[in-house]
């Protein structure tokens, strides 16, 4: 399934919902909280990709910020979704100094084949 680039953040966030384990944000919250997943643009954010077809579709790249023990559950949620994605490297955990306190975070690169509308 390809999702429109205009609704892609919400589509990814919806596929990762697990209220018993974490909170999911389709945009970075003003104040990050523990046990949360944040869908945020990566760099590059959009890459045109023809995916071996005659038309060009955009590939959108996101960073999903979370904690180590959530990674397996996140992979399972993504694999159960109908999103066409490719997962890249996962960064080493690091400490984020936020207004709400220090949070242990890591980033998981996810590329999603999407559509223009």
Coordinates of C-alpha atoms in Angstrom, one line a residue:
X1 CA 0.0 0.0 0.0
X2 CA 1.2 3.5 -0.7
X3 CA -0.1 6.4 1.3
X4 CA -0.4 9.9 0.1
X5 CA 2.5 12.1 1.3
X6 CA 0.0 14.5 2.8
X7 CA -1.3 11.9 5.2
X8 CA 1.8 9.7 5.6
X9 CA 2.7 10.8 9.1
X10 CA -0.8 10.0 10.4
X11 CA -0.7 6.6 8.6
X12 CA 2.7 5.6 10.1
X13 CA 1.6 6.8 13.6
X14 CA -1.7 4.9 13.4
X15 CA 0.2 1.7 12.5
X16 CA 2.4 2.0 15.6
X17 CA -0.3 2.6 18.2
X18 CA 0.0 0.5 21.3
X19 CA -1.5 2.4 24.2
X20 CA -0.3 -0.3 26.7
X21 CA 3.3 0.3 25.8
X22 CA 3.8 3.9 24.5
X23 CA 2.4 7.1 23.2
X24 CA 2.6 7.9 19.4
X25 CA 2.9 11.4 18.0
X26 CA 2.6 12.1 14.3
X27 CA 4.5 15.4 14.9
X28 CA 7.2 16.2 17.5
X29 CA 5.4 17.3 20.7
X30 CA 6.3 20.6 22.4
X31 CA 7.6 18.6 25.3
X32 CA 8.9 15.1 24.7
X33 CA 7.6 12.4 27.1
X34 CA 9.0 9.0 28.2
X35 CA 7.8 5.9 26.4
X36 CA 6.8 7.6 23.2
X37 CA 7.4 7.3 19.5
X38 CA 7.7 10.5 17.4
X39 CA 7.3 10.4 13.7
X40 CA 9.6 13.2 12.4
X41 CA 11.1 14.0 9.0
X42 CA 14.6 12.6 8.3
X43 CA 17.2 14.2 6.0
X44 CA 16.6 13.8 3.1
X45 CA 12.8 14.1 3.7
X46 CA 11.5 13.3 0.2
X47 CA 13.4 11.5 -2.5
X48 CA 11.8 11.0 -6.0
X49 CA 11.8 7.3 -6.8
X50 CA 10.4 5.5 -9.9
X51 CA 10.7 2.1 -8.2
X52 CA 11.2 0.4 -11.6
X53 CA 8.0 1.9 -13.0
X54 CA 7.3 4.5 -15.7
X55 CA 6.0 7.0 -13.2
X56 CA 8.0 8.7 -10.4
X57 CA 6.7 8.4 -6.8
X58 CA 8.2 10.2 -3.8
X59 CA 10.0 8.1 -1.0
X60 CA 9.6 9.8 2.4
X61 CA 12.2 9.2 5.1
X62 CA 11.3 9.5 8.8
X63 CA 13.1 9.1 12.1
X64 CA 11.1 7.3 14.7
X65 CA 12.5 8.2 18.1
X66 CA 12.1 5.6 20.8
X67 CA 13.9 3.3 23.3
X68 CA 15.7 0.0 22.7
X69 CA 13.1 -2.4 24.2
X70 CA 10.4 -0.8 22.0
X71 CA 12.3 -1.6 18.8
X72 CA 11.1 -5.2 18.4
X73 CA 7.5 -4.2 19.1
X74 CA 7.8 -1.4 16.6
X75 CA 9.2 -3.8 13.9
X76 CA 6.3 -6.2 14.6
X77 CA 3.8 -3.3 14.3
X78 CA 5.3 -2.1 11.0
X79 CA 5.4 -5.6 9.6
X80 CA 1.7 -6.1 10.5
X81 CA 0.7 -2.9 8.7
X82 CA 0.1 -2.6 5.0
X83 CA 2.7 0.2 4.6
X84 CA 5.4 -0.4 2.0
X85 CA 8.6 0.5 3.9
X86 CA 12.3 -0.2 4.3
X87 CA 14.0 0.1 7.7
X88 CA 17.5 1.4 7.8
X89 CA 20.0 1.5 10.7
X90 CA 19.0 2.1 14.3
X91 CA 21.2 4.6 16.1
X92 CA 22.9 3.8 19.5
X93 CA 20.9 5.0 22.5
X94 CA 21.7 8.5 23.6
X95 CA 20.4 10.9 26.3
X96 CA 18.0 13.7 25.3
X97 CA 18.0 16.6 27.7
X98 CA 14.4 17.8 27.5
X99 CA 12.4 20.2 29.6
X100 CA 10.5 17.2 31.0
X101 CA 13.8 15.6 32.1
X102 CA 16.5 13.4 30.6
X103 CA 15.2 10.7 28.2
X104 CA 17.0 7.8 26.7
X105 CA 16.4 7.8 22.9
X106 CA 17.4 6.2 19.7
X107 CA 16.4 6.8 16.1
X108 CA 15.2 4.3 13.5
X109 CA 15.4 5.3 9.9
X110 CA 12.2 4.3 8.0
X111 CA 11.7 5.0 4.2
X112 CA 8.2 4.7 2.9
X113 CA 7.1 4.5 -0.7
X114 CA 4.3 7.0 -1.0
X115 CA 2.3 8.9 -3.6
X116 CA 1.9 12.5 -4.5
X117 CA -1.8 12.7 -3.5

